[in-house]
Amino acid sequence: MSLPELSDRNVSTVRGLRYARFAGYVLALLLWALGVTALIQGAGTFDMFKGVYFVVYGVVLCLPFQRISDSTWRWTYGLLVGLSALFVFVMIAVVMFAYMAAAERGERLGIPGFEGMLIFFALLQVPVVLFQRKPDLLD
């Protein structure tokens, strides 16, 4: 592999990581909107938990991980990993409650594509933040 090919590859990798990180910011905005809506319209305990969780997770997604000191980065990255894993379970619970509510009304829901997309973008942020902070791990 020649040197210019390696350089082009690195540039495209950095660009891809930047785009994926931008998707995380869009996800955070969406989570804030969904969280505030759940807090305003929510009637039950789960809706309140979901609203608070979405807002907190949105804040963590927007942290400046590349500019944080090493000791703080480890803590905040661990928080991102934990909240991302919990996000999957919260979204599964959201889908289950939506299916149960639809069944009570005698309706049938389709494939949860929106929730799947949210899960994909949330789990994408964990390796993106890691590789932006430590690009040597990509090799």
Coordinates of N, CA and C in Angstrom, one line a residue:
M1 N 0.9 -1.2 0.0 CA 0.0 0.0 0.0 C 0.9 1.2 0.0
S2 N 0.6 2.1 -0.9 CA 1.5 3.3 -1.0 C 1.1 4.4 0.1
L3 N 1.9 5.3 0.3 CA 1.7 6.4 1.3 C 0.4 7.2 1.0
P4 N 0.2 7.6 -0.3 CA -1.0 8.4 -0.5 C -2.3 7.6 -0.3
E5 N -2.3 6.3 -0.5 CA -3.5 5.5 -0.3 C -3.8 5.5 1.2
L6 N -2.7 5.4 2.0 CA -2.8 5.3 3.5 C -3.4 6.7 4.0
S7 N -2.9 7.7 3.4 CA -3.3 9.1 3.8 C -4.8 9.3 3.5
D8 N -5.2 8.9 2.3 CA -6.6 9.0 1.9 C -7.5 8.1 2.8
R9 N -7.0 7.0 3.1 CA -7.8 6.1 4.0 C -8.0 6.7 5.4
N10 N -6.9 7.4 5.9 CA -7.0 8.0 7.2 C -8.0 9.2 7.2
V11 N -7.9 9.9 6.1 CA -8.8 11.1 6.0 C -10.2 10.6 5.9
S12 N -10.5 9.6 5.2 CA -11.9 9.1 5.1 C -12.3 8.5 6.4
T13 N -11.4 7.9 7.2 CA -11.8 7.3 8.5 C -12.1 8.5 9.4
V14 N -11.3 9.5 9.4 CA -11.6 10.7 10.3 C -12.9 11.3 9.9
R15 N -13.2 11.4 8.6 CA -14.4 12.0 8.2 C -15.6 11.1 8.6
G16 N -15.5 9.8 8.4 CA -16.5 8.9 8.9 C -16.8 9.0 10.3
L17 N -15.8 9.1 11.2 CA -16.0 9.3 12.6 C -16.7 10.6 12.9
R18 N -16.3 11.6 12.2 CA -16.9 12.9 12.4 C -18.4 12.9 12.0
Y19 N -18.8 12.2 10.9 CA -20.2 12.1 10.6 C -21.0 11.3 11.6
A20 N -20.3 10.2 12.1 CA -21.0 9.4 13.1 C -21.2 10.1 14.4
R21 N -20.2 11.0 14.7 CA -20.4 11.8 15.9 C -21.5 12.8 15.8
F22 N -21.5 13.4 14.6 CA -22.6 14.3 14.3 C -24.0 13.7 14.4
A23 N -24.1 12.4 14.0 CA -25.3 11.6 14.2 C -25.6 11.5 15.7
G24 N -24.6 11.4 16.5 CA -24.8 11.4 18.0 C -25.4 12.7 18.5
Y25 N -25.0 13.8 17.9 CA -25.6 15.1 18.3 C -27.0 15.2 17.9
V26 N -27.3 14.7 16.7 CA -28.7 14.7 16.2 C -29.6 13.8 17.2
L27 N -29.0 12.7 17.5 CA -29.7 11.8 18.4 C -29.9 12.4 19.8
A28 N -29.0 13.2 20.3 CA -29.2 13.9 21.5 C -30.3 14.9 21.4
L29 N -30.4 15.7 20.3 CA -31.5 16.6 20.2 C -32.8 15.9 20.1
L30 N -32.9 14.8 19.5 CA -34.1 14.0 19.4 C -34.5 13.4 20.8
L31 N -33.5 13.0 21.5 CA -33.7 12.4 22.9 C -34.2 13.5 23.8
W32 N -33.7 14.7 23.6 CA -34.2 15.9 24.5 C -35.6 16.1 24.2
A33 N -36.0 16.2 22.9 CA -37.4 16.4 22.5 C -38.3 15.3 23.0
L34 N -37.9 14.1 22.8 CA -38.7 12.9 23.3 C -38.8 12.9 24.9
G35 N -37.7 13.3 25.5 CA -37.6 13.3 27.0 C -38.5 14.4 27.5
V36 N -38.5 15.6 27.0 CA -39.3 16.7 27.5 C -40.8 16.4 27.2
T37 N -41.1 15.8 26.0 CA -42.4 15.4 25.7 C -42.9 14.3 26.7
A38 N -42.1 13.4 27.0 CA -42.5 12.3 28.0 C -42.7 12.9 29.4
L39 N -41.9 13.9 29.8 CA -42.1 14.5 31.1 C -43.4 15.4 31.1
I40 N -43.7 16.0 30.0 CA -44.9 16.9 30.0 C -46.2 16.1 29.9
Q41 N -46.2 15.1 29.0 CA -47.4 14.3 28.7 C -47.5 13.0 29.5
G42 N -46.4 12.6 30.1 CA -46.3 11.3 30.8 C -47.2 11.2 32.0
A43 N -47.9 10.1 32.1 CA -48.8 9.9 33.3 C -48.3 9.0 34.3
G44 N -47.4 8.0 33.9 CA -47.0 7.0 34.8 C -45.5 7.2 35.2
T45 N -45.1 6.3 36.0 CA -43.7 6.3 36.5 C -42.7 6.0 35.4
F46 N -43.0 5.1 34.6 CA -42.1 4.8 33.5 C -41.9 6.0 32.5
D47 N -43.0 6.7 32.3 CA -42.9 7.9 31.4 C -42.0 8.9 32.0
M48 N -42.1 9.1 33.3 CA -41.3 10.1 34.0 C -39.8 9.6 34.0
F49 N -39.6 8.3 34.3 CA -38.2 7.8 34.2 C -37.6 7.9 32.8
K50 N -38.4 7.6 31.8 CA -38.0 7.7 30.4 C -37.6 9.1 30.1
G51 N -38.4 10.1 30.5 CA -38.2 11.5 30.2 C -36.9 12.0 30.8
V52 N -36.7 11.7 32.1 CA -35.5 12.1 32.8 C -34.3 11.4 32.1
Y53 N -34.4 10.1 31.9 CA -33.3 9.3 31.3 C -32.9 9.8 29.9
F54 N -33.9 10.1 29.1 CA -33.5 10.6 27.7 C -32.8 12.0 27.8
V55 N -33.2 12.8 28.7 CA -32.6 14.1 28.8 C -31.1 14.0 29.4
V56 N -31.0 13.1 30.4 CA -29.6 12.9 30.9 C -28.7 12.2 29.9
Y57 N -29.2 11.2 29.2 CA -28.4 10.6 28.1 C -28.1 11.5 27.0
G58 N -29.0 12.4 26.6 CA -28.7 13.4 25.6 C -27.6 14.4 26.1
V59 N -27.6 14.7 27.3 CA -26.5 15.6 27.8 C -25.2 14.8 27.8
V60 N -25.1 13.6 28.1 CA -23.9 12.8 28.1 C -23.4 12.6 26.7
L61 N -24.3 12.4 25.7 CA -23.9 12.3 24.3 C -23.2 13.6 23.8
C62 N -23.6 14.7 24.4 CA -23.0 16.0 23.9 C -21.7 16.4 24.6
L63 N -21.3 15.6 25.6 CA -20.1 16.0 26.3 C -18.9 16.1 25.3
P64 N -18.0 17.0 25.5 CA -16.8 17.1 24.6 C -15.7 16.1 24.9
F65 N -15.9 14.9 24.5 CA -15.1 13.8 24.9 C -13.6 14.0 24.5
Q66 N -13.4 14.6 23.4 CA -12.0 14.8 22.9 C -11.2 15.8 23.7
R67 N -11.9 16.7 24.4 CA -11.2 17.8 25.1 C -11.2 17.5 26.6
I68 N -11.7 16.4 27.1 CA -11.8 16.1 28.5 C -10.4 15.5 29.0
S69 N -10.0 15.8 30.2 CA -8.7 15.3 30.7 C -8.8 13.8 30.8
D70 N -7.7 13.1 30.9 CA -7.7 11.6 30.8 C -8.4 11.0 32.0
S71 N -8.3 11.5 33.2 CA -8.9 10.9 34.3 C -10.5 11.1 34.2
T72 N -10.9 12.3 33.8 CA -12.3 12.5 33.6 C -12.9 11.8 32.5
W73 N -12.0 11.6 31.4 CA -12.5 10.9 30.2 C -12.9 9.4 30.5
R74 N -12.1 8.8 31.4 CA -12.4 7.4 31.7 C -13.7 7.3 32.4
W75 N -14.0 8.2 33.3 CA -15.2 8.2 34.0 C -16.4 8.5 33.1
T76 N -16.3 9.5 32.3 CA -17.4 9.9 31.4 C -17.6 8.9 30.3
Y77 N -16.5 8.3 29.8 CA -16.6 7.2 28.8 C -17.4 6.0 29.4
G78 N -17.0 5.6 30.6 CA -17.7 4.6 31.3 C -19.2 4.9 31.5
L79 N -19.5 6.1 31.8 CA -20.9 6.6 31.9 C -21.6 6.5 30.6
L80 N -20.9 6.8 29.5 CA -21.5 6.7 28.1 C -21.8 5.2 27.8
V81 N -20.8 4.4 28.1 CA -21.0 2.9 27.8 C -22.2 2.4 28.6
G82 N -22.3 2.7 29.9 CA -23.4 2.2 30.8 C -24.7 2.8 30.3
L83 N -24.8 4.1 30.1 CA -26.1 4.6 29.6 C -26.5 4.1 28.3
S84 N -25.5 3.9 27.4 CA -25.8 3.3 26.1 C -26.4 1.9 26.2
A85 N -25.8 1.1 27.1 CA -26.4 -0.2 27.3 C -27.7 -0.2 27.9
L86 N -27.9 0.7 28.9 CA -29.3 0.8 29.5 C -30.3 1.4 28.5
F87 N -29.8 2.2 27.5 CA -30.7 2.7 26.5 C -31.4 1.6 25.7
V88 N -30.6 0.5 25.4 CA -31.2 -0.6 24.7 C -32.4 -1.2 25.5
F89 N -32.2 -1.4 26.8 CA -33.2 -2.0 27.6 C -34.4 -1.0 27.7
V90 N -34.2 0.2 27.8 CA -35.3 1.2 27.9 C -36.1 1.2 26.6
M91 N -35.4 1.1 25.5 CA -36.1 1.1 24.2 C -36.9 -0.2 24.0
I92 N -36.4 -1.3 24.5 CA -37.1 -2.5 24.4 C -38.4 -2.4 25.3
A93 N -38.2 -1.8 26.5 CA -39.4 -1.6 27.3 C -40.4 -0.7 26.7
V94 N -40.0 0.3 26.0 CA -40.9 1.3 25.3 C -41.6 0.5 24.2
V95 N -40.9 -0.3 23.5 CA -41.6 -1.1 22.4 C -42.6 -2.1 23.0
M96 N -42.2 -2.7 24.1 CA -43.1 -3.7 24.7 C -44.4 -3.0 25.2
F97 N -44.3 -1.8 25.9 CA -45.4 -1.1 26.3 C -46.3 -0.6 25.2
A98 N -45.7 -0.2 24.1 CA -46.4 0.2 22.9 C -47.2 -0.9 22.3
Y99 N -46.6 -2.1 22.3 CA -47.3 -3.3 21.7 C -48.5 -3.7 22.7
M100 N -48.2 -3.6 24.0 CA -49.3 -4.0 24.9 C -50.5 -3.0 24.8
A101 N -50.2 -1.7 24.7 CA -51.2 -0.7 24.5 C -52.0 -0.9 23.2
A102 N -51.3 -1.2 22.2 CA -52.0 -1.5 20.9 C -52.8 -2.7 21.0
A103 N -52.4 -3.8 21.7 CA -53.1 -5.0 21.8 C -54.4 -4.7 22.6
E104 N -54.4 -3.9 23.6 CA -55.6 -3.5 24.4 C -56.6 -2.8 23.5
R105 N -56.1 -2.0 22.5 CA -57.0 -1.3 21.6 C -57.5 -2.2 20.4
G106 N -56.9 -3.4 20.4 CA -57.2 -4.3 19.3 C -56.5 -4.0 18.0
E107 N -55.4 -3.2 18.1 CA -54.6 -2.9 16.9 C -53.3 -3.8 16.9
R108 N -52.7 -3.7 15.8 CA -51.4 -4.4 15.7 C -50.3 -3.4 15.1
L109 N -49.2 -3.3 15.8 CA -48.2 -2.4 15.4 C -47.2 -3.2 14.4
G110 N -46.5 -2.4 13.6 CA -45.6 -2.9 12.7 C -44.2 -3.1 13.3
I111 N -43.2 -3.2 12.5 CA -41.9 -3.3 13.0 C -41.4 -2.0 13.6
P112 N -40.8 -2.1 14.8 CA -40.3 -0.9 15.5 C -39.0 -0.3 14.8
G113 N -39.2 0.2 13.6 CA -38.0 0.7 12.9 C -37.4 2.0 13.5
F114 N -38.2 2.9 14.0 CA -37.7 4.1 14.6 C -36.9 3.8 15.9
E115 N -37.4 2.9 16.7 CA -36.7 2.5 17.9 C -35.4 1.8 17.6
G116 N -35.4 1.0 16.5 CA -34.2 0.3 16.1 C -33.2 1.2 15.6
M117 N -33.6 2.3 14.9 CA -32.7 3.3 14.4 C -32.0 4.0 15.6
L118 N -32.8 4.4 16.6 CA -32.3 5.0 17.8 C -31.3 4.2 18.5
I119 N -31.6 2.9 18.6 CA -30.6 2.0 19.3 C -29.3 1.9 18.5
F120 N -29.4 1.8 17.2 CA -28.2 1.8 16.3 C -27.4 3.0 16.5
F121 N -28.0 4.2 16.5 CA -27.2 5.4 16.6 C -26.6 5.5 18.0
A122 N -27.4 5.1 19.0 CA -26.9 5.1 20.4 C -25.7 4.2 20.6
L123 N -25.8 3.0 20.1 CA -24.6 2.1 20.3 C -23.4 2.5 19.4
L124 N -23.7 3.2 18.3 CA -22.6 3.6 17.4 C -21.7 4.6 18.1
Q125 N -22.3 5.4 19.1 CA -21.5 6.4 19.7 C -20.3 5.9 20.6
V126 N -20.5 4.7 21.1 CA -19.5 4.1 22.0 C -18.1 3.9 21.3
P127 N -18.1 3.2 20.2 CA -16.8 3.1 19.5 C -16.4 4.4 18.8
V128 N -17.3 5.2 18.4 CA -16.9 6.5 17.7 C -16.1 7.3 18.7
V129 N -16.7 7.5 19.9 CA -16.0 8.3 20.9 C -14.6 7.7 21.3
L130 N -14.6 6.4 21.4 CA -13.3 5.8 21.7 C -12.3 6.0 20.6
F131 N -12.7 5.8 19.3 CA -11.7 5.9 18.2 C -11.4 7.4 17.9
Q132 N -12.2 8.3 18.2 CA -11.9 9.7 18.1 C -10.8 10.1 19.2
R133 N -11.0 9.6 20.3 CA -10.1 9.9 21.4 C -8.7 9.2 21.3
K134 N -8.8 7.9 20.8 CA -7.6 7.1 20.7 C -7.6 6.5 19.3
P135 N -7.2 7.3 18.3 CA -7.2 6.8 16.9 C -6.2 5.6 16.7
D136 N -5.2 5.5 17.5 CA -4.2 4.4 17.3 C -4.8 3.0 17.5
L137 N -6.0 3.0 18.2 CA -6.7 1.7 18.3 C -7.3 1.2 17.0
L138 N -7.4 2.0 16.0 CA -8.0 1.7 14.8 C -7.0 0.7 14.0
D139 N -5.7 0.8 14.2 CA -4.8 0.0 13.4 C -4.8 -1.4 13.8

